[in-house]
CSV table of C-alpha atoms in Angstrom, one decimal:
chain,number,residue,atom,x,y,z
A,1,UNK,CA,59.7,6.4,10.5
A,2,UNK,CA,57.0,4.3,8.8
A,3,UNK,CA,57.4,6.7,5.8
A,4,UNK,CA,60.8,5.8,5.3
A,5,UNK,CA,60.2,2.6,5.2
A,6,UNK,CA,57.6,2.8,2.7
A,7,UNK,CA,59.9,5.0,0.7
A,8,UNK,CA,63.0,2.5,1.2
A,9,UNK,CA,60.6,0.0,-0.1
A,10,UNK,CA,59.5,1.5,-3.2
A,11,UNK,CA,62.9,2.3,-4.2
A,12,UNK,CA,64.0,-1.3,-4.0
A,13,UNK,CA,60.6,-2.2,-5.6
A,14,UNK,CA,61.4,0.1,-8.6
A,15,UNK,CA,65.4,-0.5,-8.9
A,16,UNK,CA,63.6,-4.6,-9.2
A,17,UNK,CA,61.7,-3.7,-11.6
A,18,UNK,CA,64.2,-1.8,-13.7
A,19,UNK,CA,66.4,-4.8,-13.3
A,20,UNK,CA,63.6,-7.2,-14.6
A,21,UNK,CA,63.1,-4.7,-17.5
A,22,UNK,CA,66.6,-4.3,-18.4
A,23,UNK,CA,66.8,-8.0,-18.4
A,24,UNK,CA,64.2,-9.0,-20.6
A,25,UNK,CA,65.9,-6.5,-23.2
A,26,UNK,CA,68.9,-8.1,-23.2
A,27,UNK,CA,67.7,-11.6,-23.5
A,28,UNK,CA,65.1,-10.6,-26.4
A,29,UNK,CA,68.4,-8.8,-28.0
A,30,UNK,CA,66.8,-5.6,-28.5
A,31,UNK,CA,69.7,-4.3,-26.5
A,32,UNK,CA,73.3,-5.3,-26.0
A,33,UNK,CA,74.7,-6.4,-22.2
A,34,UNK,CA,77.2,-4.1,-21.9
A,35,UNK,CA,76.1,-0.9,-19.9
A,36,UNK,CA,78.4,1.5,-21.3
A,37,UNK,CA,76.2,1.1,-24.8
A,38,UNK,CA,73.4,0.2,-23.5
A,39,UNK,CA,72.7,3.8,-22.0
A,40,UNK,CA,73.3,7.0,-23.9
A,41,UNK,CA,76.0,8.3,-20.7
A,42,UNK,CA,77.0,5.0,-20.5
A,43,UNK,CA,77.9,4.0,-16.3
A,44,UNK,CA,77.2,7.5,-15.5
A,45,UNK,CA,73.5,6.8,-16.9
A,46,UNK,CA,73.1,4.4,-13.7
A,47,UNK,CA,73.3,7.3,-10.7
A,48,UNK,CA,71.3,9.5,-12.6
A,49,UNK,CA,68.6,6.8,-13.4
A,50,UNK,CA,68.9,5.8,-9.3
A,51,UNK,CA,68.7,9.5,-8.2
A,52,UNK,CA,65.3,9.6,-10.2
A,53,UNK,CA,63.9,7.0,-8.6
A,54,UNK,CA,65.0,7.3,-5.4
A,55,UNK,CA,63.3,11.0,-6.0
A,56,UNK,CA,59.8,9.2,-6.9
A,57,UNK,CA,60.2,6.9,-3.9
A,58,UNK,CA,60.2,9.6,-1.5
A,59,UNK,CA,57.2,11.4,-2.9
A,60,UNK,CA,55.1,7.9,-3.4
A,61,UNK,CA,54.3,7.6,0.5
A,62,UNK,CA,52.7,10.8,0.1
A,63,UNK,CA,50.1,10.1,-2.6
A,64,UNK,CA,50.1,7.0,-2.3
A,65,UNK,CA,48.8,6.2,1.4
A,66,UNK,CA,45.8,8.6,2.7
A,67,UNK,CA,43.1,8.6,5.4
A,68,UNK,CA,39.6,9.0,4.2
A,69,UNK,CA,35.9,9.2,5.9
A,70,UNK,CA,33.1,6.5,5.5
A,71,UNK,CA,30.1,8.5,6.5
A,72,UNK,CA,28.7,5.1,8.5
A,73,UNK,CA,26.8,5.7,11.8
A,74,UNK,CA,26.8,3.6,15.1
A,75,UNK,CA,29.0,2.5,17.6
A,76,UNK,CA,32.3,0.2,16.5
A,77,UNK,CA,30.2,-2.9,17.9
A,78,UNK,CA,27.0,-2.0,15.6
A,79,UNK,CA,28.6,-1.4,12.6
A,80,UNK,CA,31.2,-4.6,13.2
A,81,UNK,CA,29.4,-6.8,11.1
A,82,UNK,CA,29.2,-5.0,8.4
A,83,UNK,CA,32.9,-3.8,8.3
A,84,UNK,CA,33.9,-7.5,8.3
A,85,UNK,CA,31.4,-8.8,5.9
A,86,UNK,CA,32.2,-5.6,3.4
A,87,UNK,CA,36.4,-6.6,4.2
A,88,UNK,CA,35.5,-10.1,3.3
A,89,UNK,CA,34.0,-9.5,0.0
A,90,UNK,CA,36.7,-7.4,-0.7
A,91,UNK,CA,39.5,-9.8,0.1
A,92,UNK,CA,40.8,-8.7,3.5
A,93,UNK,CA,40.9,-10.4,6.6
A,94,UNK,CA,40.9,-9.4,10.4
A,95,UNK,CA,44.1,-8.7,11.4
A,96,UNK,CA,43.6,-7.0,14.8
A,97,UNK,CA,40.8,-5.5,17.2
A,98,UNK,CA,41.2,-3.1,19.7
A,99,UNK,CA,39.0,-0.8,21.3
A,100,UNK,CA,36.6,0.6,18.3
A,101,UNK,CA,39.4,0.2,15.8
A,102,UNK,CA,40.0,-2.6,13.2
A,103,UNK,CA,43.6,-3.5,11.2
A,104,UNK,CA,42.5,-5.5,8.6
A,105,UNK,CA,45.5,-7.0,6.1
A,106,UNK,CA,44.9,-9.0,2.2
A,107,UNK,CA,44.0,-12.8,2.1
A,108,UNK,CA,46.4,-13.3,-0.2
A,109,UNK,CA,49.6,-13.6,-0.1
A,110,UNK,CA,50.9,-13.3,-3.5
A,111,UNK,CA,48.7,-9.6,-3.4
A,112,UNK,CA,50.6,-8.7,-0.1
A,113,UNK,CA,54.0,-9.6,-1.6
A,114,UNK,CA,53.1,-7.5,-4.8
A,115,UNK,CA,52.1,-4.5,-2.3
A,116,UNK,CA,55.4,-5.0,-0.9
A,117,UNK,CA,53.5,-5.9,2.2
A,118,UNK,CA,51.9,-2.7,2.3
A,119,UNK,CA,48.5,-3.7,2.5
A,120,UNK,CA,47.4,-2.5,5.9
A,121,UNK,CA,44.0,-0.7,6.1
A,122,UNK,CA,43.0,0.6,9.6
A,123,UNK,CA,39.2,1.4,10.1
A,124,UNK,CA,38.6,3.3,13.3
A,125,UNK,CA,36.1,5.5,15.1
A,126,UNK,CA,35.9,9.4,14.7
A,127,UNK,CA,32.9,12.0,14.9
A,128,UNK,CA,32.0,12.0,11.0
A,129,UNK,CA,31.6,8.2,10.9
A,130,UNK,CA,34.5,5.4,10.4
A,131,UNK,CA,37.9,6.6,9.1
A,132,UNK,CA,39.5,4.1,7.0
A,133,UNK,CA,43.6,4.4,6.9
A,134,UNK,CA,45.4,2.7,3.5
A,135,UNK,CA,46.9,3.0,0.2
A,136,UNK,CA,45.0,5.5,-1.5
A,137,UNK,CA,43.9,3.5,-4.2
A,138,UNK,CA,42.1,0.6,-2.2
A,139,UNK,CA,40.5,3.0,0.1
A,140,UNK,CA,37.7,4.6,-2.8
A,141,UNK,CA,36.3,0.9,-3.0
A,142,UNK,CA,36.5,0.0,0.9
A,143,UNK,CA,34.6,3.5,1.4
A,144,UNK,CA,32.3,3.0,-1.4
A,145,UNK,CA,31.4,-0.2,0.1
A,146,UNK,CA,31.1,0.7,3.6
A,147,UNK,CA,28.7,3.8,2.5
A,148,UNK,CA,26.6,1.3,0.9
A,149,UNK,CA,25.6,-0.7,3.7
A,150,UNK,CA,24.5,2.4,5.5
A,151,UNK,CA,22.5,3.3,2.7
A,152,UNK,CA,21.0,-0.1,2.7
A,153,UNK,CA,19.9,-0.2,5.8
């Protein structure tokens, strides 16, 4: 279900930004504002263009969210301050503790609009270390990090 959503989401997110696109053109007159010349099939050009994206929203989700290990050692309560000081720094805050596991979602709110609130990274306990659960591209920095303070110490 949750990838649907994310899918759902990234299609509106694109048809948006399309729209925005599309409208600076016509205000800038690079284009005209009638459809039918606008795109070389005319109307027709408008299911073919939302069939595309729909098609690249519902692969997104798959690349673009991931699970990845932070080879950090020590119980949950050990390694707690680091985790938060390490989210801090990187501009998360606590969202939720429960049993070994942390959700942790962005300070700000103009970055969790423009991650269509998407911003959700879940650090919990398994046997290599901590594995932290995201989009893909946040979660080399956050593991990065994380490693670091074990190699620190």
């Amino acid at each position: 279900m949750k990838y649907i959503i994310r899918s759902l989401k990234y299609y509106c997110y694109l048809i948006i930004i399309l729209a925005l696109i599309i409208l600076a053109l016509v205000l800038t007159g690079f284009v005209e504002a009638d459809l039918s010349k606008m795109f070389v099939n005319g109307y027709d050009s408008l299911w073919q263009i939302a069939l595309i994206m729909l098609a690249f929203a519902l692969i997104y989700p798959r690349f673009g969210f991931s699970k990845r290990m932070a080879h950090i050692t020590g119980s949950p309560e050990e390694l707690r301050p680091d985790i938060l000081r390490v989210m801090e720094v990187l501009g998360y805050k606590l969202e939720s503790e429960k049993e070994g596991t942390f959700c942790f979602r962005r300070r700000s709110a103009l970055s969790r609009v423009l991650k269509m609130c998407e911003d959700r990274i879940t650090i919990s306990p398994s046997a290599g270390g901590m594995e932290v659960e995201g989009l893909t591209r946040d979660l080399t920095r956050i593991v990065s990090a994380l490693d670091a303070t074990q190699e620190r110490v």
